[in-house]
Amino acid sequence: MRKMVARMVSAAALFGIFMNTGALEARGAEIQQERVMTQSWMEAAEMRSRAADISINQQEMDVLYLTNKIRMINGLEPLSTFDRIQAAADIRGSELGTEFSHDRPDGTSCFTALDQQGISYQGAAENISAGSPDAMATIDGWWNSPGHQANMMASESSHLGVGYDYISGSEYGHYWVQLFTGTCAPTEIRVMDDENYIYLIPAGTSLEYLGLMLEADCEHGTAYLPILDEMCTGYNPEQAGTIQTVQAEYGGRTASFQIYPYPPMQFTDVSAGDWYYGYVEYVYALNIMTGLNDTYFGAVEPLSRAQFAVILYRLEGEPDVSGLAAAGFPDVPEGIWYDNAVRWAAANGIISGYTSGSEAGKFGASDKITRAQMATMMYRYAKYKNYDTSADGNLDSFPDVSDVPEFAVDGMKWAVGMGIITGDQENLNPQGSASRAVGATIITRFMQG
């Protein structure tokens, strides 16, 4: 099963490191405002670096990103980092509060930190800076110094370790170091993450929004670097709604990944700070859920049984129902907007109508769907798809377990065991209705599970 991974952000969440583009324009190339690095990019990149056991913090990732951006604008290869050069840079960063010098506190050369990590320091270079808490200001300082700039632009360099440390009570507080080494060529490169992922991206957005990292095998082991727009070909930012294959190039090698650009959301009731923002954007991007109109998603509106049937039908790819009998519910007239979905779901045992009371025999299309009904429909859909449905959550830990209707026990156990449905203020609230935002959340968890 191919997975899709969304990296969600809005203009309000911009990291801001390129909000003033003039400094980079002065380096001989223009960087457009839409190439601003975002907070989600940084979080994603940091997450991947932790997964790769690289010791690199946000400030250090900033410097790696900015250095590579500048190098590529000036026609140079980007630099990669690896565990041992990062360890050496971290050592140097921590030492600068004691001895702000290219000599170490023990009087030896700065490059012995590389030697400690088993790295040849032939052709190595070091930049150091102190005082500023800001990566961009630090890069500016180095750029405006001919010697430091020469180190940043050295064509023979292939790796960069970045160290940043804040040392309370020291003379300058903030300390930065760049350690450059070379020359090294990758033997193989690949995108860090499952190769079967298809990444969701708003159409017209920089690829850097995704926060992807490249892994490169070389004589130093496995090295890593952020994937920049300048490294990539094959992306048409104006073409939405189709899968695109992008090629990332580094060191004469290429690696590919797939993206799915989608039209950016226009919903006025879904803001970046809302807890459900990412979930809504995910199902919107895949056309699993749409708005009640073009600008109103209806996040707090109750989700109806008909709407949820349509969600599952879209999840299945809207199969042809022309050969199926009518759903057989008096409240599902033929040709109504949810007719195909209900017909398909009923034919495959995913939904059923009411069996008792005044509504017996009806589907209850406009009724608010309960959490128990939602879990049951999803459980049946999972069984229909032959997914593993062995998850068996413990309902007894919820004080309102007795409110779970008999028909929904298996579905609720599965949904809780899968983490698709969680407690509602410590209760299961099985008879409670679900909002459209909650529906988007539950469907996203199911799809990404």
CSV table of C-alpha atoms in Angstrom, one decimal:
chain,number,residue,atom,x,y,z
A,1,MET,CA,0.0,0.0,0.0
A,2,ARG,CA,1.5,3.3,-1.0
A,3,LYS,CA,1.5,5.9,1.7
A,4,MET,CA,1.1,9.6,1.3
A,5,VAL,CA,2.8,12.0,3.7
A,6,ALA,CA,1.7,15.6,4.1
A,7,ARG,CA,3.8,18.4,5.6
A,8,MET,CA,1.3,21.1,6.5
A,9,VAL,CA,2.1,24.7,7.2
A,10,SER,CA,0.6,28.1,6.6
A,11,ALA,CA,1.9,31.6,6.0
A,12,ALA,CA,1.5,32.3,9.8
A,13,ALA,CA,4.0,29.5,10.5
A,14,LEU,CA,6.8,30.8,8.3
A,15,PHE,CA,10.2,30.3,10.0
A,16,GLY,CA,11.3,33.7,8.7
A,17,ILE,CA,14.9,33.1,8.0
A,18,PHE,CA,14.5,34.5,4.5
A,19,MET,CA,12.0,37.2,5.3
A,20,ASN,CA,14.7,39.7,4.3
A,21,THR,CA,15.9,38.4,1.0
A,22,GLY,CA,18.2,41.3,0.3
A,23,ALA,CA,21.2,39.8,2.0
A,24,LEU,CA,21.1,36.8,-0.3
A,25,GLU,CA,20.4,38.9,-3.4
A,26,ALA,CA,23.7,40.7,-2.6
A,27,ARG,CA,25.5,37.3,-3.0
A,28,GLY,CA,24.9,37.4,-6.7
A,29,ALA,CA,21.5,35.8,-7.1
A,30,GLU,CA,17.9,36.5,-6.3
A,31,ILE,CA,15.9,34.4,-3.9
A,32,GLN,CA,12.1,34.9,-4.3
A,33,GLN,CA,9.9,35.4,-1.2
A,34,GLU,CA,8.1,32.1,-1.8
A,35,ARG,CA,11.4,30.3,-1.1
A,36,VAL,CA,11.1,31.1,2.5
A,37,MET,CA,12.0,28.2,4.8
A,38,THR,CA,9.2,27.2,7.0
A,39,GLN,CA,9.0,26.0,10.6
A,40,SER,CA,7.5,22.7,9.4
A,41,TRP,CA,10.5,22.3,7.1
A,42,MET,CA,12.8,22.6,10.0
A,43,GLU,CA,10.8,20.3,12.2
A,44,ALA,CA,10.7,17.7,9.5
A,45,ALA,CA,14.4,18.0,8.8
A,46,GLU,CA,15.3,17.8,12.5
A,47,MET,CA,13.0,14.7,12.9
A,48,ARG,CA,14.8,13.0,10.1
A,49,SER,CA,18.2,13.9,11.4
A,50,ARG,CA,17.3,12.4,14.8
A,51,ALA,CA,16.1,9.2,13.0
A,52,ALA,CA,19.5,9.0,11.3
A,53,ASP,CA,21.3,9.4,14.7
A,54,ILE,CA,22.9,12.7,13.6
A,55,SER,CA,23.4,15.2,16.4
A,56,ILE,CA,22.2,18.4,14.7
A,57,ASN,CA,19.9,21.0,16.3
A,58,GLN,CA,17.7,23.6,14.7
A,59,GLN,CA,20.4,26.4,14.6
A,60,GLU,CA,22.9,24.0,13.1
A,61,MET,CA,20.4,22.9,10.5
A,62,ASP,CA,19.7,26.5,9.6
A,63,VAL,CA,23.4,27.1,8.9
A,64,LEU,CA,23.7,23.9,6.8
A,65,TYR,CA,20.6,25.0,4.8
A,66,LEU,CA,21.8,28.6,4.3
A,67,THR,CA,25.3,27.6,3.3
A,68,ASN,CA,24.0,25.1,0.7
A,69,LYS,CA,21.5,27.6,-0.6
A,70,ILE,CA,24.2,30.2,-1.1
A,71,ARG,CA,26.6,27.6,-2.7
A,72,MET,CA,24.0,26.4,-5.2
A,73,ILE,CA,23.0,29.9,-6.2
A,74,ASN,CA,26.7,30.5,-7.0
A,75,GLY,CA,27.0,27.3,-9.0
A,76,LEU,CA,28.6,25.1,-6.4
A,77,GLU,CA,27.7,21.7,-5.1
A,78,PRO,CA,25.9,21.6,-1.7
A,79,LEU,CA,27.6,20.1,1.3
A,80,SER,CA,26.5,17.1,3.3
A,81,THR,CA,27.0,16.3,7.0
A,82,PHE,CA,27.7,13.0,8.8
A,83,ASP,CA,27.8,11.8,12.3
A,84,ARG,CA,31.5,12.2,13.0
A,85,ILE,CA,31.9,15.6,11.5
A,86,GLN,CA,28.9,16.8,13.5
A,87,ALA,CA,30.5,15.4,16.6
A,88,ALA,CA,33.7,17.3,15.9
A,89,ALA,CA,31.7,20.5,15.2
A,90,ASP,CA,29.8,20.1,18.5
A,91,ILE,CA,33.1,19.7,20.4
A,92,ARG,CA,34.4,22.9,18.8
A,93,GLY,CA,31.2,24.8,19.6
A,94,SER,CA,31.3,23.9,23.2
A,95,GLU,CA,35.0,24.9,23.4
A,96,LEU,CA,34.6,28.4,22.0
A,97,GLY,CA,33.1,29.7,25.3
A,98,THR,CA,36.4,28.9,27.0
A,99,GLU,CA,38.8,29.8,24.1
A,100,PHE,CA,37.3,31.8,21.2
A,101,SER,CA,40.1,30.9,18.9
A,102,HIS,CA,41.1,28.5,16.1
A,103,ASP,CA,43.2,26.9,18.8
A,104,ARG,CA,41.6,24.6,21.3
A,105,PRO,CA,41.7,25.2,25.0
A,106,ASP,CA,44.6,22.7,25.3
A,107,GLY,CA,46.6,24.7,22.8
A,108,THR,CA,46.3,22.3,19.8
A,109,SER,CA,44.8,23.2,16.4
A,110,CYS,CA,41.1,23.2,15.9
A,111,PHE,CA,41.5,20.5,13.4
A,112,THR,CA,42.5,18.0,16.0
A,113,ALA,CA,38.8,17.7,16.8
A,114,LEU,CA,38.5,16.1,13.4
A,115,ASP,CA,41.4,13.8,14.1
A,116,GLN,CA,39.6,12.7,17.3
A,117,GLN,CA,36.7,11.5,15.1
A,118,GLY,CA,38.9,9.7,12.7
A,119,ILE,CA,38.5,12.3,9.9
A,120,SER,CA,41.5,13.4,7.8
A,121,TYR,CA,41.9,17.2,8.1
A,122,GLN,CA,43.8,17.6,4.9
A,123,GLY,CA,42.2,20.5,3.1
A,124,ALA,CA,39.9,21.2,6.1
A,125,ALA,CA,38.8,24.7,7.1
A,126,GLU,CA,37.0,26.3,10.0
A,127,ASN,CA,34.8,29.4,10.5
A,128,ILE,CA,33.9,30.6,13.9
A,129,SER,CA,31.5,33.3,15.2
A,130,ALA,CA,30.2,34.5,18.5
A,131,GLY,CA,27.6,36.8,19.9
A,132,SER,CA,24.6,36.4,17.7
A,133,PRO,CA,21.7,34.0,18.4
A,134,ASP,CA,20.6,34.1,14.7
A,135,ALA,CA,21.9,31.9,12.0
A,136,MET,CA,21.2,34.4,9.2
A,137,ALA,CA,23.2,37.1,11.0
A,138,THR,CA,26.0,34.7,11.6
A,139,ILE,CA,26.1,33.7,7.9
A,140,ASP,CA,26.1,37.4,7.0
A,141,GLY,CA,29.1,38.0,9.2
A,142,TRP,CA,31.0,35.2,7.6
A,143,TRP,CA,30.0,36.3,4.1
A,144,ASN,CA,31.2,39.8,4.6
A,145,SER,CA,34.7,38.5,5.6
A,146,PRO,CA,36.7,37.5,2.6
A,147,GLY,CA,38.5,34.6,4.4
A,148,HIS,CA,35.3,33.2,5.8
A,149,GLN,CA,33.5,33.6,2.5
A,150,ALA,CA,36.3,31.7,0.7
A,151,ASN,CA,35.9,28.8,3.1
A,152,MET,CA,32.1,28.7,2.4
A,153,MET,CA,32.7,28.8,-1.3
A,154,ALA,CA,35.6,26.4,-1.6
A,155,SER,CA,34.8,24.1,-4.5
A,156,GLU,CA,36.9,21.3,-3.1
A,157,SER,CA,34.8,20.9,0.1
A,158,SER,CA,32.2,18.2,0.2
A,159,HIS,CA,31.2,18.0,3.8
A,160,LEU,CA,30.2,20.5,6.5
A,161,GLY,CA,29.8,20.0,10.2
A,162,VAL,CA,28.0,22.8,12.1
A,163,GLY,CA,28.3,23.5,15.8
A,164,TYR,CA,26.2,25.9,17.8
A,165,ASP,CA,26.2,26.3,21.6
A,166,TYR,CA,24.8,28.7,24.0
A,167,ILE,CA,27.0,29.0,27.1
A,168,SER,CA,25.4,31.0,29.9
A,169,GLY,CA,27.8,33.3,31.7
A,170,SER,CA,30.4,33.2,29.0
A,171,GLU,CA,31.8,36.3,27.3
A,172,TYR,CA,29.6,36.1,24.1
A,173,GLY,CA,26.9,33.6,25.0
A,174,HIS,CA,26.2,32.2,21.5
A,175,TYR,CA,29.0,30.4,19.6
A,176,TRP,CA,29.0,29.0,16.1
A,177,VAL,CA,31.4,26.9,14.1
A,178,GLN,CA,31.6,25.5,10.5
A,179,LEU,CA,34.0,22.7,9.9
A,180,PHE,CA,34.6,22.0,6.2
A,181,THR,CA,36.3,18.9,4.7
A,182,GLY,CA,36.8,17.4,1.3
A,183,THR,CA,37.1,15.9,-1.2
A,184,CYS,CA,34.6,13.2,-1.3
A,185,ALA,CA,32.0,11.8,-3.9
A,186,PRO,CA,28.9,9.9,-3.1
A,187,THR,CA,28.6,6.3,-4.5
A,188,GLU,CA,24.8,6.2,-4.0
A,189,ILE,CA,22.1,8.7,-2.9
A,190,ARG,CA,18.5,8.2,-1.9
A,191,VAL,CA,15.7,10.2,-0.3
A,192,MET,CA,15.5,9.6,3.4
A,193,ASP,CA,12.1,7.9,4.0
A,194,ASP,CA,10.1,5.1,2.6
A,195,GLU,CA,10.7,5.1,-1.2
A,196,ASN,CA,7.0,4.4,-1.8
A,197,TYR,CA,5.8,7.6,-0.1
A,198,ILE,CA,3.9,10.2,-2.3
A,199,TYR,CA,4.4,13.6,-0.7
A,200,LEU,CA,1.5,16.0,-0.6
A,201,ILE,CA,2.4,19.6,-1.4
A,202,PRO,CA,0.2,22.7,-2.1
A,203,ALA,CA,0.5,23.5,-5.8
A,204,GLY,CA,2.9,26.4,-6.4
A,205,THR,CA,4.8,25.7,-3.2
A,206,SER,CA,8.6,25.3,-2.9
A,207,LEU,CA,9.7,21.6,-2.6
A,208,GLU,CA,11.6,22.7,0.5
A,209,TYR,CA,8.2,22.8,2.2
A,210,LEU,CA,8.4,19.0,2.5
A,211,GLY,CA,11.6,19.1,4.6
A,212,LEU,CA,13.1,16.1,2.8
A,213,MET,CA,16.6,14.9,3.5
A,214,LEU,CA,19.0,13.1,1.1
A,215,GLU,CA,21.1,10.2,2.3
A,216,ALA,CA,24.5,9.8,0.5
A,217,ASP,CA,26.9,6.8,0.9
A,218,CYS,CA,30.5,7.9,0.7
A,219,GLU,CA,33.9,7.0,2.1
A,220,HIS,CA,32.9,8.6,5.4
A,221,GLY,CA,29.8,6.5,5.8
A,222,THR,CA,26.3,7.8,5.4
A,223,ALA,CA,26.0,11.6,4.9
A,224,TYR,CA,22.9,13.8,4.9
A,225,LEU,CA,21.8,17.1,3.5
A,226,PRO,CA,18.5,18.9,3.0
A,227,ILE,CA,16.9,18.7,-0.5
A,228,LEU,CA,16.8,22.2,-2.0
A,229,ASP,CA,14.8,23.4,-5.0
A,230,GLU,CA,18.0,24.0,-6.9
A,231,MET,CA,18.9,20.3,-6.6
A,232,CYS,CA,15.6,19.2,-8.3
A,233,THR,CA,14.1,18.8,-11.7
A,234,GLY,CA,10.7,17.5,-12.8
A,235,TYR,CA,8.5,19.6,-10.6
A,236,ASN,CA,5.8,21.7,-12.2
A,237,PRO,CA,4.4,23.8,-9.4
A,238,GLU,CA,1.5,25.0,-11.4
A,239,GLN,CA,0.2,21.5,-12.3
A,240,ALA,CA,-2.2,20.3,-9.5
A,241,GLY,CA,-4.0,17.0,-9.2
A,242,THR,CA,-1.4,14.6,-10.8
A,243,ILE,CA,1.5,12.7,-9.3
A,244,GLN,CA,4.8,14.1,-10.4
A,245,THR,CA,8.2,12.4,-10.2
A,246,VAL,CA,11.0,14.7,-9.1
A,247,GLN,CA,14.7,14.0,-9.5
A,248,ALA,CA,17.2,15.3,-6.9
A,249,GLU,CA,20.8,15.5,-8.0
A,250,TYR,CA,23.9,15.5,-5.8
A,251,GLY,CA,27.5,14.7,-6.6
A,252,GLY,CA,26.6,13.4,-10.0
A,253,ARG,CA,24.0,10.9,-8.7
A,254,THR,CA,20.3,11.2,-8.8
A,255,ALA,CA,17.4,10.0,-6.5
A,256,SER,CA,13.7,10.3,-7.3
A,257,PHE,CA,10.6,10.9,-5.2
A,258,GLN,CA,7.0,11.4,-6.0
A,259,ILE,CA,4.8,14.4,-5.1
A,260,TYR,CA,1.1,15.2,-5.4
A,261,PRO,CA,0.5,18.9,-5.8
A,262,TYR,CA,-3.0,20.0,-4.8
A,263,PRO,CA,-4.8,23.3,-4.9
A,264,PRO,CA,-4.3,25.2,-1.6
A,265,MET,CA,-7.3,25.3,0.7
A,266,GLN,CA,-9.5,28.3,0.7
A,267,PHE,CA,-11.5,27.5,3.8
A,268,THR,CA,-12.0,30.5,6.0
A,269,ASP,CA,-13.0,28.3,9.0
A,270,VAL,CA,-9.8,26.3,9.0
A,271,SER,CA,-6.7,28.2,10.2
A,272,ALA,CA,-3.2,27.0,10.7
A,273,GLY,CA,-3.5,27.2,14.4
A,274,ASP,CA,-6.5,24.9,14.6
A,275,TRP,CA,-5.8,21.4,16.0
A,276,TYR,CA,-7.5,19.8,13.1
A,277,TYR,CA,-5.7,21.9,10.3
A,278,GLY,CA,-3.4,19.1,9.2
A,279,TYR,CA,-6.1,16.5,9.2
A,280,VAL,CA,-8.5,18.6,7.1
A,281,GLU,CA,-5.8,19.5,4.6
A,282,TYR,CA,-4.8,15.9,4.3
A,283,VAL,CA,-8.3,14.7,3.4
A,284,TYR,CA,-8.9,17.8,1.3
A,285,ALA,CA,-5.7,17.2,-0.7
A,286,LEU,CA,-6.7,13.7,-1.5
A,287,ASN,CA,-10.3,14.7,-2.3
A,288,ILE,CA,-11.6,12.4,0.4
A,289,MET,CA,-13.5,15.3,2.0
A,290,THR,CA,-14.5,18.6,0.4
A,291,GLY,CA,-16.0,21.8,1.8
A,292,LEU,CA,-19.6,22.5,2.3
A,293,ASN,CA,-18.8,25.2,-0.2
A,294,ASP,CA,-15.6,26.5,-1.8
A,295,THR,CA,-14.7,28.7,1.3
A,296,TYR,CA,-16.4,26.9,4.2
A,297,PHE,CA,-15.3,23.4,5.3
A,298,GLY,CA,-17.8,23.2,8.1
A,299,ALA,CA,-15.2,22.0,10.7
A,300,VAL,CA,-17.6,22.3,13.7
A,301,GLU,CA,-20.6,21.1,11.8
A,302,PRO,CA,-21.9,17.6,12.6
A,303,LEU,CA,-20.9,14.9,10.2
A,304,SER,CA,-23.9,13.0,8.7
A,305,ARG,CA,-24.2,9.3,8.0
A,306,ALA,CA,-24.6,10.2,4.3
A,307,GLN,CA,-21.4,12.3,4.3
A,308,PHE,CA,-19.5,9.5,6.0
A,309,ALA,CA,-20.7,7.0,3.4
A,310,VAL,CA,-19.4,9.3,0.7
A,311,ILE,CA,-16.0,9.6,2.5
A,312,LEU,CA,-15.6,5.8,2.5
A,313,TYR,CA,-16.7,5.6,-1.1
A,314,ARG,CA,-14.1,8.2,-2.2
A,315,LEU,CA,-11.5,6.4,-0.1
A,316,GLU,CA,-12.3,3.3,-2.3
A,317,GLY,CA,-11.8,5.4,-5.5
A,318,GLU,CA,-15.6,5.8,-6.3
A,319,PRO,CA,-16.0,2.4,-8.0
A,320,ASP,CA,-18.7,1.9,-10.6
A,321,VAL,CA,-22.1,1.0,-9.1
A,322,SER,CA,-24.1,0.7,-12.3
A,323,GLY,CA,-24.4,-3.1,-11.8
A,324,LEU,CA,-25.5,-2.8,-8.2
A,325,ALA,CA,-29.1,-2.9,-7.1
A,326,ALA,CA,-30.5,0.2,-5.5
A,327,ALA,CA,-29.6,0.6,-1.8
A,328,GLY,CA,-33.2,-0.1,-0.8
A,329,PHE,CA,-33.6,2.6,1.7
A,330,PRO,CA,-36.7,4.9,1.4
A,331,ASP,CA,-34.6,7.9,2.5
A,332,VAL,CA,-32.0,7.3,-0.3
A,333,PRO,CA,-33.7,8.4,-3.5
A,334,GLU,CA,-32.0,7.3,-6.7
A,335,GLY,CA,-29.7,9.9,-8.1
A,336,ILE,CA,-29.2,11.9,-5.0
A,337,TRP,CA,-25.6,13.0,-4.3
A,338,TYR,CA,-25.0,10.2,-1.8
A,339,ASP,CA,-26.9,7.4,-3.7
A,340,ASN,CA,-23.8,5.8,-5.3
A,341,ALA,CA,-21.9,5.8,-2.0
A,342,VAL,CA,-24.7,4.3,0.0
A,343,ARG,CA,-25.4,1.7,-2.8
A,344,TRP,CA,-21.8,0.6,-2.9
A,345,ALA,CA,-21.4,0.5,0.9
A,346,ALA,CA,-24.7,-1.4,1.5
A,347,ALA,CA,-23.8,-3.9,-1.2
A,348,ASN,CA,-20.5,-4.6,0.5
A,349,GLY,CA,-21.8,-4.9,4.0
A,350,ILE,CA,-20.2,-1.7,5.2
A,351,ILE,CA,-23.4,0.1,6.2
A,352,SER,CA,-26.8,-1.1,7.2
A,353,GLY,CA,-30.0,0.8,8.0
A,354,TYR,CA,-31.9,1.1,11.3
A,355,THR,CA,-33.5,-2.1,12.5
A,356,SER,CA,-35.9,-0.9,15.2
A,357,GLY,CA,-38.0,2.1,16.2
A,358,SER,CA,-39.9,4.6,14.0
A,359,GLU,CA,-36.9,4.8,11.6
A,360,ALA,CA,-36.6,1.0,11.0
A,361,GLY,CA,-35.7,0.3,7.4
A,362,LYS,CA,-34.2,3.7,6.8
A,363,PHE,CA,-30.6,4.6,6.3
A,364,GLY,CA,-30.8,7.8,8.3
A,365,ALA,CA,-28.9,9.7,5.6
A,366,SER,CA,-29.2,13.1,7.3
A,367,ASP,CA,-28.8,11.9,10.8
A,368,LYS,CA,-25.7,12.9,12.7
A,369,ILE,CA,-23.3,10.0,12.7
A,370,THR,CA,-22.3,8.7,16.2
A,371,ARG,CA,-18.7,7.7,17.1
A,372,ALA,CA,-19.9,4.1,17.5
A,373,GLN,CA,-21.5,4.1,14.0
A,374,MET,CA,-18.3,5.6,12.6
A,375,ALA,CA,-16.1,3.0,14.2
A,376,THR,CA,-18.4,0.2,13.0
A,377,MET,CA,-18.4,1.4,9.4
A,378,MET,CA,-14.7,1.8,9.3
A,379,TYR,CA,-14.2,-1.6,10.9
A,380,ARG,CA,-16.4,-3.2,8.2
A,381,TYR,CA,-14.5,-1.3,5.5
A,382,ALA,CA,-11.2,-2.6,6.9
A,383,LYS,CA,-12.5,-6.1,6.8
A,384,TYR,CA,-13.8,-5.6,3.3
A,385,LYS,CA,-10.3,-4.5,2.3
A,386,ASN,CA,-8.8,-7.5,4.0
A,387,TYR,CA,-6.7,-5.3,6.3
A,388,ASP,CA,-5.5,-6.6,9.6
A,389,THR,CA,-8.4,-6.1,12.0
A,390,SER,CA,-6.9,-8.0,15.0
A,391,ALA,CA,-6.3,-4.8,17.0
A,392,ASP,CA,-8.2,-5.2,20.3
A,393,GLY,CA,-8.4,-2.1,22.4
A,394,ASN,CA,-9.4,-2.3,26.0
A,395,LEU,CA,-12.7,-0.5,26.4
A,396,ASP,CA,-13.0,-1.3,30.1
A,397,SER,CA,-10.6,1.6,30.8
A,398,PHE,CA,-13.3,4.0,29.8
A,399,PRO,CA,-16.0,4.9,32.4
A,400,ASP,CA,-18.8,4.9,29.8
A,401,VAL,CA,-18.0,1.5,28.3
A,402,SER,CA,-21.5,0.4,29.0
A,403,ASP,CA,-22.8,3.0,26.6
A,404,VAL,CA,-21.2,1.1,23.6
A,405,PRO,CA,-24.1,-0.5,21.7
A,406,GLU,CA,-23.7,-4.3,21.1
A,407,PHE,CA,-23.4,-3.9,17.3
A,408,ALA,CA,-20.4,-1.5,17.8
A,409,VAL,CA,-18.3,-3.4,20.4
A,410,ASP,CA,-16.0,-5.1,17.9
A,411,GLY,CA,-15.6,-1.9,15.8
A,412,MET,CA,-14.9,0.2,18.9
A,413,LYS,CA,-12.3,-2.3,20.2
A,414,TRP,CA,-10.6,-2.2,16.8
A,415,ALA,CA,-10.7,1.5,16.4
A,416,VAL,CA,-9.4,2.1,20.0
A,417,GLY,CA,-6.7,-0.5,19.5
A,418,MET,CA,-5.6,1.1,16.3
A,419,GLY,CA,-5.5,4.6,17.8
A,420,ILE,CA,-8.0,5.8,15.3
A,421,ILE,CA,-10.5,6.7,18.0
A,422,THR,CA,-9.3,8.1,21.3
A,423,GLY,CA,-11.0,9.2,24.4
A,424,ASP,CA,-13.3,12.2,24.4
A,425,GLN,CA,-12.4,13.9,27.7
A,426,GLU,CA,-11.6,10.4,29.2
A,427,ASN,CA,-14.8,8.9,27.9
A,428,LEU,CA,-15.5,7.0,24.7
A,429,ASN,CA,-18.7,8.9,24.1
A,430,PRO,CA,-19.9,6.2,21.7
A,431,GLN,CA,-23.4,7.8,21.3
A,432,GLY,CA,-22.0,11.3,20.8
A,433,SER,CA,-22.0,12.8,17.4
A,434,ALA,CA,-18.8,13.6,15.5
A,435,SER,CA,-17.9,16.9,13.9
A,436,ARG,CA,-16.5,17.1,10.3
A,437,ALA,CA,-13.2,18.0,11.8
A,438,VAL,CA,-13.2,14.9,14.0
A,439,GLY,CA,-14.2,12.9,10.9
A,440,ALA,CA,-11.2,14.3,9.0
A,441,THR,CA,-9.0,13.4,11.9
A,442,ILE,CA,-10.2,9.8,12.2
A,443,ILE,CA,-10.0,9.2,8.5
A,444,THR,CA,-6.5,10.6,8.4
A,445,ARG,CA,-5.4,8.3,11.2
A,446,PHE,CA,-6.9,5.4,9.4
A,447,MET,CA,-5.2,6.2,6.1
A,448,GLN,CA,-1.8,6.8,7.7
A,449,GLY,CA,-2.0,3.9,10.1
